[in-house]
Tab-separated table of N, CA and C in Angstrom:
chain	number	residue	atom	x	y	z
A	1	MET	N	7.852	-11.345	32.081
A	1	MET	CA	6.611	-11.624	31.317
A	1	MET	C	6.043	-12.890	31.806
A	2	THR	N	4.774	-12.821	32.115
A	2	THR	CA	4.070	-14.043	32.537
A	2	THR	C	3.724	-14.886	31.376
A	3	TYR	N	3.273	-16.077	31.710
A	3	TYR	CA	2.834	-17.055	30.680
A	3	TYR	C	1.660	-16.435	29.860
A	4	ARG	N	0.697	-15.847	30.573
A	4	ARG	CA	-0.466	-15.288	29.869
A	4	ARG	C	-0.058	-14.180	28.934
A	5	GLN	N	0.906	-13.314	29.364
A	5	GLN	CA	1.325	-12.217	28.510
A	5	GLN	C	2.067	-12.759	27.263
A	6	ALA	N	2.818	-13.802	27.466
A	6	ALA	CA	3.546	-14.446	26.363
A	6	ALA	C	2.563	-15.047	25.284
A	7	ILE	N	1.548	-15.718	25.784
A	7	ILE	CA	0.562	-16.283	24.863
A	7	ILE	C	-0.171	-15.160	24.075
A	8	PHE	N	-0.546	-14.087	24.825
A	8	PHE	CA	-1.228	-12.989	24.184
A	8	PHE	C	-0.347	-12.351	23.114
A	9	SER	N	0.921	-12.125	23.510
A	9	SER	CA	1.840	-11.505	22.563
A	9	SER	C	2.087	-12.403	21.301
A	10	ALA	N	2.118	-13.665	21.497
A	10	ALA	CA	2.329	-14.620	20.358
A	10	ALA	C	1.086	-14.565	19.455
A	11	ARG	N	-0.091	-14.461	20.095
A	11	ARG	CA	-1.346	-14.429	19.301
A	11	ARG	C	-1.387	-13.116	18.490
A	12	LEU	N	-0.986	-12.041	19.177
A	12	LEU	CA	-1.006	-10.706	18.525
A	12	LEU	C	0.003	-10.719	17.357
A	13	ASP	N	1.166	-11.332	17.536
A	13	ASP	CA	2.150	-11.363	16.455
A	13	ASP	C	1.616	-12.185	15.292
A	14	THR	N	0.804	-13.173	15.603
A	14	THR	CA	0.293	-14.048	14.532
A	14	THR	C	-0.837	-13.319	13.738
A	15	TRP	N	-1.640	-12.520	14.461
A	15	TRP	CA	-2.816	-11.951	13.765
A	15	TRP	C	-2.500	-10.564	13.150
A	16	THR	N	-1.406	-9.926	13.565
A	16	THR	CA	-1.155	-8.524	13.034
A	16	THR	C	-0.975	-8.515	11.496
A	17	PRO	N	-0.228	-9.444	10.876
A	17	PRO	CA	-0.161	-9.396	9.371
A	17	PRO	C	-1.487	-9.648	8.694
A	18	VAL	N	-2.289	-10.534	9.296
A	18	VAL	CA	-3.648	-10.810	8.771
A	18	VAL	C	-4.515	-9.635	8.788
A	19	ILE	N	-4.491	-8.896	9.944
A	19	ILE	CA	-5.348	-7.671	10.103
A	19	ILE	C	-4.829	-6.598	9.097
A	20	ARG	N	-3.481	-6.502	8.979
A	20	ARG	CA	-2.926	-5.459	8.143
A	20	ARG	C	-3.304	-5.779	6.633
A	21	SER	N	-3.219	-7.019	6.236
A	21	SER	CA	-3.571	-7.340	4.858
A	21	SER	C	-5.041	-7.148	4.579
A	22	LEU	N	-5.874	-7.422	5.585
A	22	LEU	CA	-7.315	-7.156	5.420
A	22	LEU	C	-7.576	-5.687	5.235
A	23	GLY	N	-6.801	-4.874	5.983
A	23	GLY	CA	-6.947	-3.411	5.908
A	23	GLY	C	-6.548	-2.961	4.507
A	24	TYR	N	-5.444	-3.481	3.989
A	24	TYR	CA	-4.980	-3.156	2.658
A	24	TYR	C	-6.030	-3.558	1.627
A	25	ALA	N	-6.663	-4.682	1.811
A	25	ALA	CA	-7.646	-5.124	0.889
A	25	ALA	C	-8.901	-4.208	0.867
A	26	VAL	N	-9.283	-3.820	2.070
A	26	VAL	CA	-10.434	-2.857	2.196
A	26	VAL	C	-10.105	-1.550	1.474
A	27	ILE	N	-8.920	-0.977	1.760
A	27	ILE	CA	-8.490	0.271	1.086
A	27	ILE	C	-8.418	0.119	-0.439
A	28	GLY	N	-7.911	-1.062	-0.834
A	28	GLY	CA	-7.807	-1.315	-2.290
A	28	GLY	C	-9.177	-1.383	-2.949
A	29	VAL	N	-10.184	-2.037	-2.266
A	29	VAL	CA	-11.467	-2.103	-2.778
A	29	VAL	C	-12.110	-0.684	-2.852
A	30	LEU	N	-11.922	0.103	-1.841
A	30	LEU	CA	-12.448	1.467	-1.820
A	30	LEU	C	-11.833	2.306	-2.925
A	31	LEU	N	-10.493	2.124	-3.190
A	31	LEU	CA	-9.861	2.883	-4.255
A	31	LEU	C	-10.350	2.432	-5.636
A	32	ILE	N	-10.500	1.150	-5.797
A	32	ILE	CA	-10.998	0.611	-7.073
A	32	ILE	C	-12.384	1.067	-7.327
A	33	ASP	N	-13.180	1.093	-6.238
A	33	ASP	CA	-14.616	1.503	-6.373
A	33	ASP	C	-14.694	2.998	-6.790
A	34	SER	N	-13.774	3.763	-6.341
A	34	SER	CA	-13.865	5.236	-6.639
A	34	SER	C	-12.878	5.622	-7.742
A	35	LEU	N	-12.395	4.593	-8.448
A	35	LEU	CA	-11.337	4.806	-9.518
A	35	LEU	C	-11.855	5.737	-10.639
A	36	PRO	N	-13.080	5.588	-11.144
A	36	PRO	CA	-13.467	6.479	-12.241
A	36	PRO	C	-13.383	7.963	-11.863
A	37	ALA	N	-13.673	8.267	-10.568
A	37	ALA	CA	-13.519	9.637	-10.118
A	37	ALA	C	-12.120	10.062	-9.990
A	38	LEU	N	-11.214	9.163	-9.808
A	38	LEU	CA	-9.806	9.481	-9.585
A	38	LEU	C	-8.963	9.490	-10.833
A	39	TRP	N	-9.523	9.060	-11.985
A	39	TRP	CA	-8.678	8.966	-13.193
A	39	TRP	C	-8.039	10.297	-13.593
A	40	PRO	N	-8.786	11.437	-13.490
A	40	PRO	CA	-8.091	12.736	-13.844
A	40	PRO	C	-6.912	12.944	-12.937
A	41	LEU	N	-6.993	12.630	-11.652
A	41	LEU	CA	-5.842	12.823	-10.777
A	41	LEU	C	-4.737	11.906	-11.133
A	42	VAL	N	-5.030	10.612	-11.466
A	42	VAL	CA	-4.012	9.687	-11.855
A	42	VAL	C	-3.258	10.147	-13.052
A	43	LEU	N	-4.004	10.628	-14.074
A	43	LEU	CA	-3.376	11.137	-15.274
A	43	LEU	C	-2.562	12.411	-14.983
A	44	LEU	N	-3.121	13.270	-14.127
A	44	LEU	CA	-2.502	14.548	-13.895
A	44	LEU	C	-1.175	14.401	-13.154
A	45	PHE	N	-1.132	13.553	-12.161
A	45	PHE	CA	0.068	13.348	-11.334
A	45	PHE	C	0.901	12.162	-11.708
A	46	GLY	N	0.241	11.091	-12.085
A	46	GLY	CA	0.944	9.815	-12.338
A	46	GLY	C	1.686	9.828	-13.648
A	47	LEU	N	1.092	10.373	-14.700
A	47	LEU	CA	1.745	10.279	-15.996
A	47	LEU	C	3.039	11.092	-16.048
A	48	PRO	N	3.064	12.366	-15.599
A	48	PRO	CA	4.339	13.109	-15.625
A	48	PRO	C	5.424	12.445	-14.729
A	49	ALA	N	4.998	11.865	-13.561
A	49	ALA	CA	5.956	11.209	-12.705
A	49	ALA	C	6.519	9.966	-13.425
A	50	PHE	N	5.692	9.214	-14.093
A	50	PHE	CA	6.131	8.031	-14.843
A	50	PHE	C	7.139	8.408	-15.929
A	51	ILE	N	6.789	9.497	-16.685
A	51	ILE	CA	7.673	9.952	-17.781
A	51	ILE	C	8.962	10.421	-17.193
A	52	THR	N	8.942	11.125	-16.084
A	52	THR	CA	10.198	11.616	-15.495
A	52	THR	C	11.067	10.433	-14.985
A	53	ILE	N	10.493	9.485	-14.356
A	53	ILE	CA	11.216	8.334	-13.895
A	53	ILE	C	11.818	7.564	-15.078
A	54	ALA	N	11.023	7.371	-16.089
A	54	ALA	CA	11.509	6.676	-17.291
A	54	ALA	C	12.669	7.435	-17.965
A	55	ALA	N	12.628	8.763	-18.005
A	55	ALA	CA	13.707	9.519	-18.583
A	55	ALA	C	14.941	9.442	-17.698
A	56	MET	N	14.763	9.484	-16.393
A	56	MET	CA	15.931	9.406	-15.484
A	56	MET	C	16.546	8.053	-15.614
A	57	ASP	N	15.721	7.017	-15.821
A	57	ASP	CA	16.229	5.676	-15.906
A	57	ASP	C	16.980	5.499	-17.190
A	58	ARG	N	16.531	6.139	-18.291
A	58	ARG	CA	17.209	6.063	-19.549
A	58	ARG	C	18.584	6.781	-19.493
A	59	GLU	N	18.659	7.877	-18.746
A	59	GLU	CA	19.889	8.598	-18.610
A	59	GLU	C	20.838	7.968	-17.590
A	60	GLY	N	20.359	7.037	-16.866
A	60	GLY	CA	21.157	6.375	-15.851
A	60	GLY	C	21.367	7.136	-14.569
A	61	VAL	N	20.402	7.976	-14.271
A	61	VAL	CA	20.412	8.761	-13.022
A	61	VAL	C	20.046	7.835	-11.883
A	62	GLU	N	20.886	7.843	-10.847
A	62	GLU	CA	20.615	6.971	-9.714
A	62	GLU	C	19.807	7.706	-8.651
């Protein structure tokens, strides 16, 4: 690996988490923006899953 490749790799390693977190932020904003349309889906799928997980946790299922 040349010096130039090492510098580029170090810069890429530095910026990758920043770019990833910006991507997560954009996805989060888009999801929050469309949240009113998604509420029926959240209730339809999320609520039974939450109840199931809570029941399994109460019974001690691993």
